[in-house]
Coordinates of N, CA and C and ligand atoms in Angstrom, one line a residue:
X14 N 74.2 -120.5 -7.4 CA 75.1 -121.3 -6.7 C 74.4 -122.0 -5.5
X15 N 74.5 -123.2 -5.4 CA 74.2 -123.8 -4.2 C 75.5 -125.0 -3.4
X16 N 74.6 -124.3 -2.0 CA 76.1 -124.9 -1.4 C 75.0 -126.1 -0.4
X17 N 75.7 -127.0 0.8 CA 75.0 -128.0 1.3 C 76.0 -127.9 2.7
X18 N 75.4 -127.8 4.0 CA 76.0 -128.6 5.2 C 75.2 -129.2 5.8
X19 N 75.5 -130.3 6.6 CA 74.9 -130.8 7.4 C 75.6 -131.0 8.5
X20 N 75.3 -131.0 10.3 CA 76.1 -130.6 10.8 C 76.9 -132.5 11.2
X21 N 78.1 -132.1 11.5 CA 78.7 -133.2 11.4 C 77.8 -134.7 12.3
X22 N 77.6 -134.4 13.3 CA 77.2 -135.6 14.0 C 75.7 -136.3 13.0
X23 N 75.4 -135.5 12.1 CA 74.3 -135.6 11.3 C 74.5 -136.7 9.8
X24 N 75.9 -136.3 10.0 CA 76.4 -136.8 8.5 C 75.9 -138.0 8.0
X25 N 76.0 -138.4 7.2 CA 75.6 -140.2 6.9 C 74.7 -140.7 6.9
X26 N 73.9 -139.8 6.8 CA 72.3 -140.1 7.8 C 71.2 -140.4 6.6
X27 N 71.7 -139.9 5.4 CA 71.0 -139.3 4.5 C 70.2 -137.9 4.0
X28 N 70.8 -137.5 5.0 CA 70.2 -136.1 4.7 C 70.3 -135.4 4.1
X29 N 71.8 -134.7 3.4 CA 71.9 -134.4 2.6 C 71.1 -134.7 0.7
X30 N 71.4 -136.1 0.8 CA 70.6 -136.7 -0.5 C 68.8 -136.7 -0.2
X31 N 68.2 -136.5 0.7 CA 67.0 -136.3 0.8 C 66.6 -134.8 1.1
X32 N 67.6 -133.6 1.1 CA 67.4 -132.6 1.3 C 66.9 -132.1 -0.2
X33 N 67.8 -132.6 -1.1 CA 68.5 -132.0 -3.1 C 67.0 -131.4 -3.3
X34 N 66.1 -132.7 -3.4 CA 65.1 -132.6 -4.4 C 64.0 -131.1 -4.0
X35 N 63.8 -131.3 -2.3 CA 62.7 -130.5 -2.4 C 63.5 -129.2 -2.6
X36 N 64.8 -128.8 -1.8 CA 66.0 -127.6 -2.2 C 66.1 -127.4 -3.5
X37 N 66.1 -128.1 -4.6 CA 65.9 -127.6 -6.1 C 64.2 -127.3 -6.7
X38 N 63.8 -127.6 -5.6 CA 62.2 -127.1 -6.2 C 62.3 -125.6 -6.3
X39 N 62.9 -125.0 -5.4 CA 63.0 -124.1 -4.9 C 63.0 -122.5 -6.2
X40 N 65.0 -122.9 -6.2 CA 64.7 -121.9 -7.8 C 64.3 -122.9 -9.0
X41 N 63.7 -123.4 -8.9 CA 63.3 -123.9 -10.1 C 61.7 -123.5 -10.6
X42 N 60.9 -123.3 -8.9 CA 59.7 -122.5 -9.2 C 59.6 -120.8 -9.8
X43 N 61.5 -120.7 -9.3 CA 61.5 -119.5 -9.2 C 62.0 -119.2 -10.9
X44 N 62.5 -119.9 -11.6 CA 62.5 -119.8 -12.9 C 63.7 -120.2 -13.3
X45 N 64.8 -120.4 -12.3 CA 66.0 -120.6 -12.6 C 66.2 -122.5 -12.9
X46 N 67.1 -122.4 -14.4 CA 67.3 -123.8 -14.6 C 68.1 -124.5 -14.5
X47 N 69.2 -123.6 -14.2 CA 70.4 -124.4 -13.5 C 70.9 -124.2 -12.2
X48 N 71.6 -124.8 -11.6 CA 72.3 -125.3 -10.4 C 73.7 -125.2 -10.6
X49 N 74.9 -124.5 -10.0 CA 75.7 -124.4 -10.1 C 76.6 -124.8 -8.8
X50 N 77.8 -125.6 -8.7 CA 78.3 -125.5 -7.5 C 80.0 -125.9 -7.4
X51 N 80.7 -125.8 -6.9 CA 82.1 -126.3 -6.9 C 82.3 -127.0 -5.5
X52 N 82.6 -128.0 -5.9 CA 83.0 -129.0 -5.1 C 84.8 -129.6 -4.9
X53 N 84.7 -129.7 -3.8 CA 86.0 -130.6 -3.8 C 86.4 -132.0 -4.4
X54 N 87.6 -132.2 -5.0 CA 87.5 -133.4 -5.4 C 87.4 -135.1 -4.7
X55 N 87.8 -134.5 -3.5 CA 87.4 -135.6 -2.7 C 86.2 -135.6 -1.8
X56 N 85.6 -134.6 -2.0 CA 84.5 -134.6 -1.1 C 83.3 -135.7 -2.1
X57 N 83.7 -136.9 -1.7 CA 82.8 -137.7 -2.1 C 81.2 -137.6 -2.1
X58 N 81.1 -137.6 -0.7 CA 79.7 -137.4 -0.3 C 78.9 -136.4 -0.9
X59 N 79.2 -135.2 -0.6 CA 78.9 -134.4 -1.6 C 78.9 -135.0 -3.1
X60 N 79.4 -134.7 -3.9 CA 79.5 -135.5 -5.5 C 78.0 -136.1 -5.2
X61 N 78.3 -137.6 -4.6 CA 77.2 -138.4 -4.5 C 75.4 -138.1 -4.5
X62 N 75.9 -136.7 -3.7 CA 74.7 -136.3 -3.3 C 74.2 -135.6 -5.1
X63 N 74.8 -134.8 -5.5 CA 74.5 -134.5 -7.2 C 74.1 -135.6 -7.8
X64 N 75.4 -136.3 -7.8 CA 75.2 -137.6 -8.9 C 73.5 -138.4 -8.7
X65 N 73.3 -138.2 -7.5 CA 72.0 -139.1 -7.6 C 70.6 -138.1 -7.2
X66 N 70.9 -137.2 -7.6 CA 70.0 -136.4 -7.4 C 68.5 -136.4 -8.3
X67 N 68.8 -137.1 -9.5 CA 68.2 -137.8 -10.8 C 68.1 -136.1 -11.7
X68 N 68.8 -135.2 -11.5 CA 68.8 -134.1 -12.8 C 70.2 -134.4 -13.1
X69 N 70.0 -133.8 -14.6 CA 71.2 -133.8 -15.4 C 72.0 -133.4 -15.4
X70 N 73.1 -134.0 -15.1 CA 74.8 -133.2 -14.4 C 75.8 -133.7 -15.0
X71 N 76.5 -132.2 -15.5 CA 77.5 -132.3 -15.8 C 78.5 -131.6 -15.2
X72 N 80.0 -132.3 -15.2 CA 81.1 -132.1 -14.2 C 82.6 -131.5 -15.2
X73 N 83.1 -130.8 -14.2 CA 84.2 -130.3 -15.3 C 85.5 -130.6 -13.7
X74 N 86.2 -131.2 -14.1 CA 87.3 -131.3 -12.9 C 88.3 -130.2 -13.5
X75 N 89.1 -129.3 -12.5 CA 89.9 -128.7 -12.7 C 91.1 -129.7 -11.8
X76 N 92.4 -128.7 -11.8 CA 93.4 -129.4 -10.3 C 92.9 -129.7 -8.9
X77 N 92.1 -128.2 -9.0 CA 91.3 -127.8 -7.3 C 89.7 -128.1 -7.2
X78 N 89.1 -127.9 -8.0 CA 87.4 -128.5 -7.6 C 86.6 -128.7 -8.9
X79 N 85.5 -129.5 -8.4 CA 84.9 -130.0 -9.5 C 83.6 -129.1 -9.9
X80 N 83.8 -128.2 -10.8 CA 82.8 -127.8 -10.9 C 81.7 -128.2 -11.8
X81 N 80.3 -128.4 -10.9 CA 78.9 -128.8 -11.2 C 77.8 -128.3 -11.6
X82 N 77.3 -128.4 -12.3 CA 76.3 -128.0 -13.4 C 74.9 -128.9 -13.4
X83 N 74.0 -128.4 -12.6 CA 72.8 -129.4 -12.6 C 71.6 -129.2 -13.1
X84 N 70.8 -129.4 -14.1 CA 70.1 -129.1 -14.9 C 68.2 -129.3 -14.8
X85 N 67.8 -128.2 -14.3 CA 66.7 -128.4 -13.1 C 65.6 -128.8 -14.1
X86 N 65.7 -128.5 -15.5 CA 64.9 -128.5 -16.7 C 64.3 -130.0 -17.5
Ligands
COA115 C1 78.3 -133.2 1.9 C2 77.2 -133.3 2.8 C3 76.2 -132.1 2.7 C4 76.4 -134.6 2.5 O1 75.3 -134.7 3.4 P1 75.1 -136.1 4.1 O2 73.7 -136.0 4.8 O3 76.3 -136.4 5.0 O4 75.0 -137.1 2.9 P2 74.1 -138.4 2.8 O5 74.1 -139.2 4.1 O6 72.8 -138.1 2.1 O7 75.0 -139.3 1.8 C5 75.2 -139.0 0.4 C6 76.1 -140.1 -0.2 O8 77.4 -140.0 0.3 C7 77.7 -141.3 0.9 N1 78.4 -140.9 2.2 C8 78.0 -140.1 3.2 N2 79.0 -140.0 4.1 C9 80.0 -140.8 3.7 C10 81.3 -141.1 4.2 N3 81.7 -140.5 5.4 N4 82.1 -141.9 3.5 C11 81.7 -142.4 2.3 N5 80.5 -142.1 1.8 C12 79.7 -141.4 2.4 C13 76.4 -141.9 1.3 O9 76.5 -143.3 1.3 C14 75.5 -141.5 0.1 O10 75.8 -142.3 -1.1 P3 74.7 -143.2 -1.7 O11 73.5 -142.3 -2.1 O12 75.3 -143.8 -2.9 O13 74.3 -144.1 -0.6 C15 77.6 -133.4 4.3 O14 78.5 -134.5 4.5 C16 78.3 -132.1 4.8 O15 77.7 -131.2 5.3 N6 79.7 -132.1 4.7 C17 80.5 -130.9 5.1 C18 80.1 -129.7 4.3 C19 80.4 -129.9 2.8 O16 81.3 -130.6 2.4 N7 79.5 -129.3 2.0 C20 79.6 -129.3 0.6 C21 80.4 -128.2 0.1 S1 80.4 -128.1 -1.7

């Protein structure tokens, strides 16, 4: 499971989307191929930060969050 904050006065900044890549090196050296996370549906920025992460993602929307599936492989 991976989760993401940045502290608010920080937001927007790009940090988050410049954080993903080397943060998925991480378990990915470690052997693990997926990424798991639940997100809110409106939490755009978030989303954003997956969607362009350039790994393979796929999304399942429930009522309450979207859960994310990112594919480190
Ligand atoms: C979600 C979060 C980690 C994103 O980090 P960030 O550094 O703010 O995001 P970035 O600046 O890298 O922006 C990522 C994308 O969201 C967009 N974005 C960022 N803030 C935005 C805002 N307030 N409104 C609209 N779009 C926004 C950016 O334009 C960017 O899109 P792009 O790549 O198409 O240009 C950060 O906002 C945060 O900590 N939020 C509170 C905690 C949280 O929600 N964590 C996730 C729980 S699952």
């Amino acid at each position: 499971m991976v989760a993401f904050a940045v502290v608010d006065e920080h937001q927007g900044q790009g940090i988050g989307a410049a954080l993903m890549r080397p943060l998925a090196a991480i378990p990915r050296r470690a052997g693990l191929n997926e990424l798991v996370a639940e997100v809110l549906p409106d939490n755009g920025p978030m989303l954003k930060v997956f969607e362009n992460s350039g790994f393979h993602l796929t999304r399942k929307r429930t009522s309450e969050v979207v859960h994310v599936a990112l594919s480190l492989s």
